[in-house]
PDB file of C-alpha atoms in Angstrom:
ATOM      1  CA  MET C   1       0.000   0.000   0.000  1.00  0.00           C
ATOM      2  CA  SER C   2       1.457   3.398  -1.012  1.00  0.00           C
ATOM      3  CA  GLN C   3       2.102   6.270   1.394  1.00  0.00           C
ATOM      4  CA  ASP C   4      -0.535   8.407  -0.382  1.00  0.00           C
ATOM      5  CA  THR C   5      -3.118   5.659   0.078  1.00  0.00           C
ATOM      6  CA  ASP C   6      -2.239   5.356   3.777  1.00  0.00           C
ATOM      7  CA  GLN C   7      -2.613   9.115   4.222  1.00  0.00           C
ATOM      8  CA  THR C   8      -5.958   9.099   2.408  1.00  0.00           C
ATOM      9  CA  LEU C   9      -7.307   6.278   4.590  1.00  0.00           C
ATOM     10  CA  GLU C  10      -6.125   8.032   7.751  1.00  0.00           C
ATOM     11  CA  LEU C  11      -7.798  11.262   6.607  1.00  0.00           C
ATOM     12  CA  LEU C  12     -11.079   9.430   5.984  1.00  0.00           C
ATOM     13  CA  LYS C  13     -10.893   7.894   9.469  1.00  0.00           C
ATOM     14  CA  ARG C  14     -10.356  11.329  10.997  1.00  0.00           C
ATOM     15  CA  VAL C  15     -13.278  12.723   9.013  1.00  0.00           C
ATOM     16  CA  LYS C  16     -15.508   9.927  10.300  1.00  0.00           C
ATOM     17  CA  ARG C  17     -14.413  10.466  13.919  1.00  0.00           C
ATOM     18  CA  ILE C  18     -15.110  14.192  13.672  1.00  0.00           C
ATOM     19  CA  GLU C  19     -18.517  13.563  12.077  1.00  0.00           C
ATOM     20  CA  ILE C  20     -19.551  11.060  14.761  1.00  0.00           C
ATOM     21  CA  LYS C  21     -18.541  13.394  17.607  1.00  0.00           C
ATOM     22  CA  ALA C  22     -20.147  16.449  15.995  1.00  0.00           C
ATOM     23  CA  LYS C  23     -23.389  14.579  15.317  1.00  0.00           C
ATOM     24  CA  ARG C  24     -23.568  13.319  18.904  1.00  0.00           C
ATOM     25  CA  LEU C  25     -23.021  16.801  20.314  1.00  0.00           C
ATOM     26  CA  SER C  26     -25.575  18.266  17.947  1.00  0.00           C
ATOM     27  CA  ASN C  27     -28.201  15.640  18.822  1.00  0.00           C
ATOM     28  CA  GLU C  28     -27.667  15.682  22.566  1.00  0.00           C
ATOM     29  CA  VAL C  29     -26.775  19.277  23.298  1.00  0.00           C
ATOM     30  CA  PHE C  30     -27.138  21.815  20.527  1.00  0.00           C
ATOM     31  CA  ALA C  31     -30.321  20.903  18.639  1.00  0.00           C
ATOM     32  CA  GLY C  32     -32.769  23.058  20.605  1.00  0.00           C
ATOM     33  CA  GLU C  33     -30.330  25.874  21.313  1.00  0.00           C
ATOM     34  CA  TYR C  34     -29.250  26.121  17.685  1.00  0.00           C
ATOM     35  CA  HIS C  35     -32.852  26.255  16.485  1.00  0.00           C
ATOM     36  CA  SER C  36     -33.824  29.091  18.831  1.00  0.00           C
ATOM     37  CA  ALA C  37     -30.550  31.013  18.529  1.00  0.00           C
ATOM     38  CA  PHE C  38     -30.269  31.170  14.753  1.00  0.00           C
ATOM     39  CA  ARG C  39     -33.780  30.575  13.438  1.00  0.00           C
ATOM     40  CA  GLY C  40     -35.648  33.399  11.792  1.00  0.00           C
ATOM     41  CA  ARG C  41     -32.789  35.874  11.499  1.00  0.00           C
ATOM     42  CA  GLY C  42     -33.614  36.388   7.816  1.00  0.00           C
ATOM     43  CA  MET C  43     -36.910  37.834   6.570  1.00  0.00           C
ATOM     44  CA  ALA C  44     -38.425  37.111   3.182  1.00  0.00           C
ATOM     45  CA  PHE C  45     -41.122  39.083   1.337  1.00  0.00           C
ATOM     46  CA  SER C  46     -44.456  37.264   1.504  1.00  0.00           C
ATOM     47  CA  GLU C  47     -47.305  39.445   0.196  1.00  0.00           C
ATOM     48  CA  VAL C  48     -48.898  42.896   0.025  1.00  0.00           C
ATOM     49  CA  ARG C  49     -52.065  43.745   1.972  1.00  0.00           C
ATOM     50  CA  GLU C  50     -54.036  46.839   2.926  1.00  0.00           C
ATOM     51  CA  TYR C  51     -52.597  49.024   5.653  1.00  0.00           C
ATOM     52  CA  ALA C  52     -54.096  48.445   9.110  1.00  0.00           C
ATOM     53  CA  LEU C  53     -53.833  50.569  12.247  1.00  0.00           C
ATOM     54  CA  GLY C  54     -50.598  49.779  14.019  1.00  0.00           C
ATOM     55  CA  ASP C  55     -48.628  48.726  10.910  1.00  0.00           C
ATOM     56  CA  ASP C  56     -45.130  50.154  10.552  1.00  0.00           C
ATOM     57  CA  ILE C  57     -45.251  52.956   7.973  1.00  0.00           C
ATOM     58  CA  ARG C  58     -41.761  51.893   6.854  1.00  0.00           C
ATOM     59  CA  ASP C  59     -43.366  48.774   5.353  1.00  0.00           C
ATOM     60  CA  ILE C  60     -45.669  50.747   3.041  1.00  0.00           C
ATOM     61  CA  ASP C  61     -45.352  49.683  -0.595  1.00  0.00           C
ATOM     62  CA  TRP C  62     -45.644  53.031  -2.327  1.00  0.00           C
ATOM     63  CA  ASN C  63     -46.042  51.599  -5.826  1.00  0.00           C
ATOM     64  CA  VAL C  64     -49.064  49.491  -4.852  1.00  0.00           C
ATOM     65  CA  THR C  65     -50.425  52.350  -2.732  1.00  0.00           C
ATOM     66  CA  ALA C  66     -50.321  54.689  -5.732  1.00  0.00           C
ATOM     67  CA  ARG C  67     -51.974  52.089  -7.950  1.00  0.00           C
ATOM     68  CA  TYR C  68     -54.951  51.514  -5.633  1.00  0.00           C
ATOM     69  CA  ALA C  69     -55.072  54.998  -4.054  1.00  0.00           C
ATOM     70  CA  HIS C  70     -55.104  53.324  -0.641  1.00  0.00           C
ATOM     71  CA  PRO C  71     -52.176  52.469   1.645  1.00  0.00           C
ATOM     72  CA  HIS C  72     -50.768  48.940   1.293  1.00  0.00           C
ATOM     73  CA  VAL C  73     -47.911  47.373   3.242  1.00  0.00           C
ATOM     74  CA  LYS C  74     -45.418  44.646   2.482  1.00  0.00           C
ATOM     75  CA  VAL C  75     -45.708  41.564   4.677  1.00  0.00           C
ATOM     76  CA  PHE C  76     -42.573  39.644   5.584  1.00  0.00           C
ATOM     77  CA  GLU C  77     -42.162  36.221   7.141  1.00  0.00           C
ATOM     78  CA  GLU C  78     -39.245  34.368   8.648  1.00  0.00           C
ATOM     79  CA  GLU C  79     -37.254  32.470   6.088  1.00  0.00           C
ATOM     80  CA  ARG C  80     -37.554  28.737   6.583  1.00  0.00           C
ATOM     81  CA  GLN C  81     -34.010  28.014   5.448  1.00  0.00           C
ATOM     82  CA  LEU C  82     -30.967  29.739   6.860  1.00  0.00           C
ATOM     83  CA  THR C  83     -27.582  30.085   5.201  1.00  0.00           C
ATOM     84  CA  VAL C  84     -24.658  29.484   7.557  1.00  0.00           C
ATOM     85  CA  MET C  85     -21.103  30.403   6.581  1.00  0.00           C
ATOM     86  CA  LEU C  86     -17.907  29.246   8.297  1.00  0.00           C
ATOM     87  CA  LEU C  87     -15.009  31.695   7.946  1.00  0.00           C
ATOM     88  CA  ILE C  88     -12.017  29.679   9.120  1.00  0.00           C
ATOM     89  CA  ASP C  89      -8.429  30.838   9.658  1.00  0.00           C
ATOM     90  CA  MET C  90      -5.933  28.442   8.040  1.00  0.00           C
ATOM     91  CA  SER C  91      -2.790  30.512   8.707  1.00  0.00           C
ATOM     92  CA  GLY C  92       0.440  29.151  10.159  1.00  0.00           C
ATOM     93  CA  SER C  93      -0.323  30.157  13.752  1.00  0.00           C
ATOM     94  CA  GLN C  94      -3.297  27.763  13.775  1.00  0.00           C
ATOM     95  CA  ASP C  95      -0.893  24.801  13.838  1.00  0.00           C
ATOM     96  CA  PHE C  96       0.298  25.781  17.318  1.00  0.00           C
ATOM     97  CA  GLY C  97      -0.859  23.872  20.397  1.00  0.00           C
ATOM     98  CA  THR C  98       0.735  22.857  23.693  1.00  0.00           C
ATOM     99  CA  GLN C  99      -2.232  20.959  25.103  1.00  0.00           C
ATOM    100  CA  SER C 100      -3.912  17.856  23.669  1.00  0.00           C
ATOM    101  CA  GLU C 101      -4.677  19.562  20.341  1.00  0.00           C
ATOM    102  CA  THR C 102      -3.704  22.400  18.051  1.00  0.00           C
ATOM    103  CA  LYS C 103      -5.792  25.491  17.457  1.00  0.00           C
ATOM    104  CA  LYS C 104      -6.617  24.168  13.986  1.00  0.00           C
ATOM    105  CA  GLN C 105      -7.935  20.892  15.439  1.00  0.00           C
ATOM    106  CA  LEU C 106     -10.124  22.761  17.908  1.00  0.00           C
ATOM    107  CA  ALA C 107     -11.435  25.055  15.172  1.00  0.00           C
ATOM    108  CA  THR C 108     -12.247  22.035  12.992  1.00  0.00           C
ATOM    109  CA  GLU C 109     -14.293  20.374  15.744  1.00  0.00           C
ATOM    110  CA  ILE C 110     -16.218  23.564  16.460  1.00  0.00           C
ATOM    111  CA  ALA C 111     -16.891  24.149  12.759  1.00  0.00           C
ATOM    112  CA  ALA C 112     -18.003  20.544  12.249  1.00  0.00           C
ATOM    113  CA  THR C 113     -20.425  20.733  15.182  1.00  0.00           C
ATOM    114  CA  ILE C 114     -21.965  23.944  13.844  1.00  0.00           C
ATOM    115  CA  ALA C 115     -22.192  22.422  10.356  1.00  0.00           C
ATOM    116  CA  VAL C 116     -23.955  19.282  11.582  1.00  0.00           C
ATOM    117  CA  SER C 117     -26.395  21.389  13.627  1.00  0.00           C
ATOM    118  CA  ALA C 118     -27.140  23.507  10.564  1.00  0.00           C
ATOM    119  CA  ILE C 119     -27.811  20.539   8.308  1.00  0.00           C
ATOM    120  CA  GLN C 120     -30.044  18.873  10.896  1.00  0.00           C
ATOM    121  CA  ASN C 121     -32.144  22.049  10.818  1.00  0.00           C
ATOM    122  CA  ASN C 122     -32.300  21.884   7.001  1.00  0.00           C
ATOM    123  CA  ASP C 123     -30.043  24.917   6.641  1.00  0.00           C
ATOM    124  CA  LYS C 124     -27.372  25.387   4.013  1.00  0.00           C
ATOM    125  CA  ILE C 125     -23.719  25.509   5.045  1.00  0.00           C
ATOM    126  CA  GLY C 126     -20.725  26.982   3.253  1.00  0.00           C
ATOM    127  CA  ALA C 127     -17.140  27.911   4.107  1.00  0.00           C
ATOM    128  CA  ILE C 128     -14.373  30.381   3.353  1.00  0.00           C
ATOM    129  CA  LEU C 129     -10.908  29.048   4.234  1.00  0.00           C
ATOM    130  CA  PHE C 130      -8.500  31.964   4.476  1.00  0.00           C
ATOM    131  CA  THR C 131      -4.999  33.135   5.338  1.00  0.00           C
ATOM    132  CA  ASP C 132      -4.066  36.583   4.013  1.00  0.00           C
ATOM    133  CA  LYS C 133      -6.108  35.589   0.956  1.00  0.00           C
ATOM    134  CA  VAL C 134      -9.045  33.329   0.225  1.00  0.00           C
ATOM    135  CA  GLU C 135      -7.516  29.866   0.020  1.00  0.00           C
ATOM    136  CA  LYS C 136     -10.803  28.120  -0.801  1.00  0.00           C
ATOM    137  CA  TYR C 137     -14.449  29.104  -1.138  1.00  0.00           C
ATOM    138  CA  ILE C 138     -17.082  26.390  -0.638  1.00  0.00           C
ATOM    139  CA  PRO C 139     -20.558  27.625  -1.702  1.00  0.00           C
ATOM    140  CA  PRO C 140     -23.390  26.879   0.740  1.00  0.00           C
ATOM    141  CA  LYS C 141     -25.300  23.645   0.171  1.00  0.00           C
ATOM    142  CA  GLY C 142     -27.233  21.128   2.244  1.00  0.00           C
ATOM    143  CA  GLY C 143     -26.833  17.441   2.973  1.00  0.00           C
ATOM    144  CA  ARG C 144     -24.471  15.068   4.768  1.00  0.00           C
ATOM    145  CA  LYS C 145     -22.232  14.605   1.736  1.00  0.00           C
ATOM    146  CA  HIS C 146     -21.551  18.344   1.672  1.00  0.00           C
ATOM    147  CA  ILE C 147     -20.684  18.382   5.393  1.00  0.00           C
ATOM    148  CA  LEU C 148     -18.206  15.544   4.962  1.00  0.00           C
ATOM    149  CA  TYR C 149     -16.598  17.458   2.115  1.00  0.00           C
ATOM    150  CA  ILE C 150     -16.171  20.550   4.340  1.00  0.00           C
ATOM    151  CA  ILE C 151     -14.729  18.495   7.215  1.00  0.00           C
ATOM    152  CA  ARG C 152     -12.329  16.742   4.835  1.00  0.00           C
ATOM    153  CA  GLU C 153     -11.112  20.093   3.534  1.00  0.00           C
ATOM    154  CA  LEU C 154     -10.616  21.446   7.061  1.00  0.00           C
ATOM    155  CA  LEU C 155      -8.543  18.419   8.046  1.00  0.00           C
ATOM    156  CA  GLY C 156      -6.475  17.971   4.915  1.00  0.00           C
ATOM    157  CA  PHE C 157      -6.248  21.357   3.194  1.00  0.00           C
ATOM    158  CA  LYS C 158      -2.740  22.767   2.655  1.00  0.00           C
ATOM    159  CA  PRO C 159      -2.852  26.577   2.397  1.00  0.00           C
ATOM    160  CA  GLN C 160      -0.484  28.407   0.056  1.00  0.00           C
ATOM    161  CA  SER C 161       0.165  31.223   2.542  1.00  0.00           C
ATOM    162  CA  SER C 162       0.935  31.256   6.269  1.00  0.00           C
ATOM    163  CA  ALA C 163      -0.004  34.888   7.036  1.00  0.00           C
ATOM    164  CA  THR C 164      -3.343  36.276   8.293  1.00  0.00           C
ATOM    165  CA  ASP C 165      -5.683  39.030   7.114  1.00  0.00           C
ATOM    166  CA  ILE C 166      -9.097  38.986   8.828  1.00  0.00           C
ATOM    167  CA  ALA C 167     -10.448  41.611   6.423  1.00  0.00           C
ATOM    168  CA  VAL C 168     -10.148  39.132   3.531  1.00  0.00           C
ATOM    169  CA  PRO C 169     -12.917  36.660   4.523  1.00  0.00           C
ATOM    170  CA  LEU C 170     -15.200  39.499   5.656  1.00  0.00           C
ATOM    171  CA  THR C 171     -14.870  41.301   2.331  1.00  0.00           C
ATOM    172  CA  THR C 172     -15.365  38.023   0.442  1.00  0.00           C
ATOM    173  CA  LEU C 173     -18.477  37.184   2.480  1.00  0.00           C
ATOM    174  CA  ARG C 174     -20.032  40.505   1.508  1.00  0.00           C
ATOM    175  CA  LYS C 175     -19.356  39.791  -2.161  1.00  0.00           C
ATOM    176  CA  VAL C 176     -20.458  36.164  -2.430  1.00  0.00           C
ATOM    177  CA  ILE C 177     -23.450  36.063  -0.036  1.00  0.00           C
ATOM    178  CA  LYS C 178     -25.980  38.715  -1.000  1.00  0.00           C
ATOM    179  CA  LYS C 179     -28.796  37.862   1.436  1.00  0.00           C
ATOM    180  CA  CYS C 180     -28.474  37.968   5.207  1.00  0.00           C
ATOM    181  CA  CYS C 181     -26.722  34.893   6.624  1.00  0.00           C
ATOM    182  CA  THR C 182     -25.295  33.696   9.921  1.00  0.00           C
ATOM    183  CA  ALA C 183     -21.492  33.636   9.753  1.00  0.00           C
ATOM    184  CA  PHE C 184     -19.008  32.177  12.241  1.00  0.00           C
ATOM    185  CA  LEU C 185     -15.563  33.798  12.057  1.00  0.00           C
ATOM    186  CA  ILE C 186     -13.149  31.309  13.663  1.00  0.00           C
ATOM    187  CA  SER C 187      -9.555  32.476  14.195  1.00  0.00           C
ATOM    188  CA  ASP C 188      -6.906  33.094  16.849  1.00  0.00           C
ATOM    189  CA  PHE C 189      -7.080  36.792  15.845  1.00  0.00           C
ATOM    190  CA  GLU C 190      -3.307  37.175  16.173  1.00  0.00           C
ATOM    191  CA  THR C 191      -3.466  40.455  14.288  1.00  0.00           C
ATOM    192  CA  ASP C 192      -4.146  44.117  14.997  1.00  0.00           C
ATOM    193  CA  VAL C 193      -7.869  44.869  15.251  1.00  0.00           C
ATOM    194  CA  GLN C 194      -7.434  48.037  13.206  1.00  0.00           C
ATOM    195  CA  SER C 195      -6.525  45.895  10.200  1.00  0.00           C
ATOM    196  CA  PHE C 196     -10.080  44.564   9.857  1.00  0.00           C
ATOM    197  CA  GLU C 197     -12.240  47.203  11.573  1.00  0.00           C
ATOM    198  CA  LYS C 198     -13.354  48.785   8.291  1.00  0.00           C
ATOM    199  CA  ALA C 199     -14.356  45.437   6.772  1.00  0.00           C
ATOM    200  CA  LEU C 200     -16.190  44.503   9.974  1.00  0.00           C
ATOM    201  CA  SER C 201     -18.114  47.795   9.954  1.00  0.00           C
ATOM    202  CA  VAL C 202     -19.493  46.941   6.501  1.00  0.00           C
ATOM    203  CA  VAL C 203     -20.294  43.261   7.084  1.00  0.00           C
ATOM    204  CA  ALA C 204     -21.668  43.266  10.655  1.00  0.00           C
ATOM    205  CA  PRO C 205     -24.799  45.345   9.930  1.00  0.00           C
ATOM    206  CA  LYS C 206     -25.765  43.070   7.020  1.00  0.00           C
ATOM    207  CA  HIS C 207     -24.966  39.595   8.338  1.00  0.00           C
ATOM    208  CA  ASP C 208     -25.466  37.894  11.702  1.00  0.00           C
ATOM    209  CA  LEU C 209     -21.805  37.524  12.664  1.00  0.00           C
ATOM    210  CA  VAL C 210     -20.329  35.474  15.518  1.00  0.00           C
ATOM    211  CA  ALA C 211     -16.588  35.701  16.276  1.00  0.00           C
ATOM    212  CA  ILE C 212     -14.933  32.695  17.941  1.00  0.00           C
ATOM    213  CA  ARG C 213     -11.329  32.977  19.051  1.00  0.00           C
ATOM    214  CA  VAL C 214      -9.454  29.682  19.369  1.00  0.00           C
ATOM    215  CA  TYR C 215      -6.189  30.038  21.270  1.00  0.00           C
ATOM    216  CA  ASP C 216      -3.575  28.212  23.312  1.00  0.00           C
ATOM    217  CA  ARG C 217      -2.779  29.344  26.844  1.00  0.00           C
ATOM    218  CA  HIS C 218       0.870  29.838  25.860  1.00  0.00           C
ATOM    219  CA  ASP C 219      -0.245  32.313  23.197  1.00  0.00           C
ATOM    220  CA  GLU C 220      -0.519  34.788  26.053  1.00  0.00           C
ATOM    221  CA  GLU C 221       1.423  33.263  28.956  1.00  0.00           C
ATOM    222  CA  LEU C 222       5.173  32.578  28.878  1.00  0.00           C
ATOM    223  CA  PRO C 223       6.440  29.800  31.151  1.00  0.00           C
ATOM    224  CA  SER C 224       9.779  30.342  32.856  1.00  0.00           C
ATOM    225  CA  MET C 225      12.158  28.175  30.812  1.00  0.00           C
ATOM    226  CA  GLY C 226      15.272  30.301  30.529  1.00  0.00           C
ATOM    227  CA  LEU C 227      16.610  31.430  27.150  1.00  0.00           C
ATOM    228  CA  VAL C 228      14.165  30.254  24.464  1.00  0.00           C
ATOM    229  CA  GLN C 229      14.110  30.697  20.705  1.00  0.00           C
ATOM    230  CA  MET C 230      10.622  31.703  19.586  1.00  0.00           C
ATOM    231  CA  LYS C 231       9.490  31.444  15.984  1.00  0.00           C
ATOM    232  CA  ASP C 232       6.631  33.333  14.364  1.00  0.00           C
ATOM    233  CA  MET C 233       4.734  30.584  12.531  1.00  0.00           C
ATOM    234  CA  GLU C 234       3.342  33.078  10.020  1.00  0.00           C
ATOM    235  CA  SER C 235       6.398  35.163   9.131  1.00  0.00           C
ATOM    236  CA  GLY C 236       9.013  32.494   9.882  1.00  0.00           C
ATOM    237  CA  GLU C 237      11.119  34.976  11.871  1.00  0.00           C
ATOM    238  CA  SER C 238      12.833  33.816  15.080  1.00  0.00           C
ATOM    239  CA  ILE C 239      14.006  35.697  18.160  1.00  0.00           C
ATOM    240  CA  TRP C 240      15.639  34.658  21.436  1.00  0.00           C
ATOM    241  CA  ILE C 241      13.776  35.551  24.651  1.00  0.00           C
ATOM    242  CA  ASP C 242      14.923  35.169  28.255  1.00  0.00           C
ATOM    243  CA  THR C 243      11.747  33.750  29.784  1.00  0.00           C
ATOM    244  CA  SER C 244      13.343  33.515  33.217  1.00  0.00           C
ATOM    245  CA  ARG C 245      12.942  37.295  33.587  1.00  0.00           C
ATOM    246  CA  SER C 246       9.619  38.167  35.222  1.00  0.00           C
ATOM    247  CA  SER C 247       9.582  41.556  33.471  1.00  0.00           C
ATOM    248  CA  VAL C 248       9.679  39.796  30.087  1.00  0.00           C
ATOM    249  CA  ARG C 249       6.842  37.458  31.035  1.00  0.00           C
ATOM    250  CA  LYS C 250       4.767  40.347  32.372  1.00  0.00           C
ATOM    251  CA  ALA C 251       5.301  42.459  29.243  1.00  0.00           C
ATOM    252  CA  PHE C 252       4.263  39.483  27.112  1.00  0.00           C
ATOM    253  CA  SER C 253       1.114  38.960  29.191  1.00  0.00           C
ATOM    254  CA  ASP C 254       0.239  42.675  29.322  1.00  0.00           C
ATOM    255  CA  TYR C 255       0.468  42.948  25.547  1.00  0.00           C
ATOM    256  CA  HIS C 256      -2.004  40.122  25.025  1.00  0.00           C
ATOM    257  CA  ILE C 257      -4.389  41.513  27.640  1.00  0.00           C
ATOM    258  CA  GLN C 258      -4.426  44.775  25.686  1.00  0.00           C
ATOM    259  CA  GLN C 259      -5.078  42.851  22.478  1.00  0.00           C
ATOM    260  CA  LEU C 260      -8.003  41.027  24.095  1.00  0.00           C
ATOM    261  CA  GLU C 261      -9.545  44.259  25.347  1.00  0.00           C
ATOM    262  CA  GLY C 262      -9.166  45.730  21.870  1.00  0.00           C
ATOM    263  CA  ARG C 263     -10.981  42.783  20.297  1.00  0.00           C
ATOM    264  CA  LYS C 264     -13.807  42.893  22.837  1.00  0.00           C
ATOM    265  CA  LYS C 265     -14.239  46.622  22.316  1.00  0.00           C
ATOM    266  CA  LEU C 266     -14.275  46.293  18.529  1.00  0.00           C
ATOM    267  CA  PHE C 267     -16.772  43.417  18.394  1.00  0.00           C
ATOM    268  CA  GLY C 268     -18.950  45.123  20.980  1.00  0.00           C
ATOM    269  CA  LYS C 269     -18.970  48.288  18.895  1.00  0.00           C
ATOM    270  CA  PHE C 270     -20.611  46.396  16.029  1.00  0.00           C
ATOM    271  CA  ASN C 271     -22.804  44.103  18.191  1.00  0.00           C
ATOM    272  CA  VAL C 272     -20.879  40.978  17.221  1.00  0.00           C
ATOM    273  CA  ASP C 273     -21.020  38.075  19.696  1.00  0.00           C
ATOM    274  CA  PHE C 274     -17.478  37.157  20.751  1.00  0.00           C
ATOM    275  CA  LEU C 275     -16.415  33.879  22.353  1.00  0.00           C
ATOM    276  CA  GLU C 276     -12.952  32.642  23.404  1.00  0.00           C
ATOM    277  CA  LEU C 277     -12.090  28.928  23.558  1.00  0.00           C
ATOM    278  CA  HIS C 278      -8.651  27.498  24.319  1.00  0.00           C
ATOM    279  CA  THR C 279      -7.073  24.211  23.316  1.00  0.00           C
ATOM    280  CA  GLY C 280      -7.571  21.326  25.703  1.00  0.00           C
ATOM    281  CA  GLU C 281     -10.828  22.867  26.928  1.00  0.00           C
ATOM    282  CA  ASP C 282     -14.299  21.323  26.760  1.00  0.00           C
ATOM    283  CA  TYR C 283     -15.846  23.846  24.384  1.00  0.00           C
ATOM    284  CA  VAL C 284     -19.396  22.471  24.658  1.00  0.00           C
ATOM    285  CA  PRO C 285     -20.582  24.455  27.752  1.00  0.00           C
ATOM    286  CA  ALA C 286     -19.344  27.746  26.293  1.00  0.00           C
ATOM    287  CA  LEU C 287     -21.031  27.121  22.936  1.00  0.00           C
ATOM    288  CA  VAL C 288     -24.293  26.133  24.604  1.00  0.00           C
ATOM    289  CA  GLN C 289     -24.136  29.294  26.721  1.00  0.00           C
ATOM    290  CA  LEU C 290     -23.589  31.377  23.576  1.00  0.00           C
ATOM    291  CA  PHE C 291     -26.585  29.780  21.870  1.00  0.00           C
ATOM    292  CA  LYS C 292     -28.798  30.303  24.928  1.00  0.00           C
ATOM    293  CA  LYS C 293     -27.696  33.925  25.191  1.00  0.00           C
ATOM    294  CA  ARG C 294     -28.862  34.525  21.628  1.00  0.00           C
ATOM    295  CA  SER C 295     -32.235  32.774  22.100  1.00  0.00           C
TER     296      SER C 295
END
């Protein structure tokens, strides 16, 4: 058996394991919360009827009103099918992890669970895999076969770039999805918030956006290990740091606290739900809490 065949079989096994776990979590935990948290966010035009006392004047259809010389309003109803988009960071920093998994593995499990929940509610699911460019766009579709395809891409995809630009998937989402959708932006957000604030300001009012940060505890906490060579997994640059110095560890921690506050402030400014999940953590309670909060 060739090495390529072995790798393909191992990938298929991993896909199956992820699917089984995601389906179990969706069935046992998320089904009700997902339905109430993300149902009915989109509104579709249904019909035109005569204006009645108490109707919102902003819903008046002026063309029909002029035709019949009597006020008529547009009636909208909740769309039965929702479009869910996964915007997933595939940059080099996602391969980092000091616990039982990498950030990429955690992001894949979270994305798979959301995807399974969406399909079980007859919603369509799509994905944008990005670095500092769109590495792959998967148009939204329904069905188990489509989910397995997305999971397979998340597990086995090899990006061309290792850098990050959060503005890229947001700008792409605005271009490719015209109607309101629910979008999950999953990244470690190891980038300056100012770099994507403008894109966020355009996308957030149109789409129902949820930001999920996946991180490792050592992204923001340096252990005392003496002189250590640290490599930026996106730029490839390396520097030596004396981690035995408390001032160095504190400066490192303070910087990341400032970054976190900046992210919270930015997402709050545009009413975007923001959740942080770290590697090695049971992410289920936090996701359930997020869904309940949105219900």
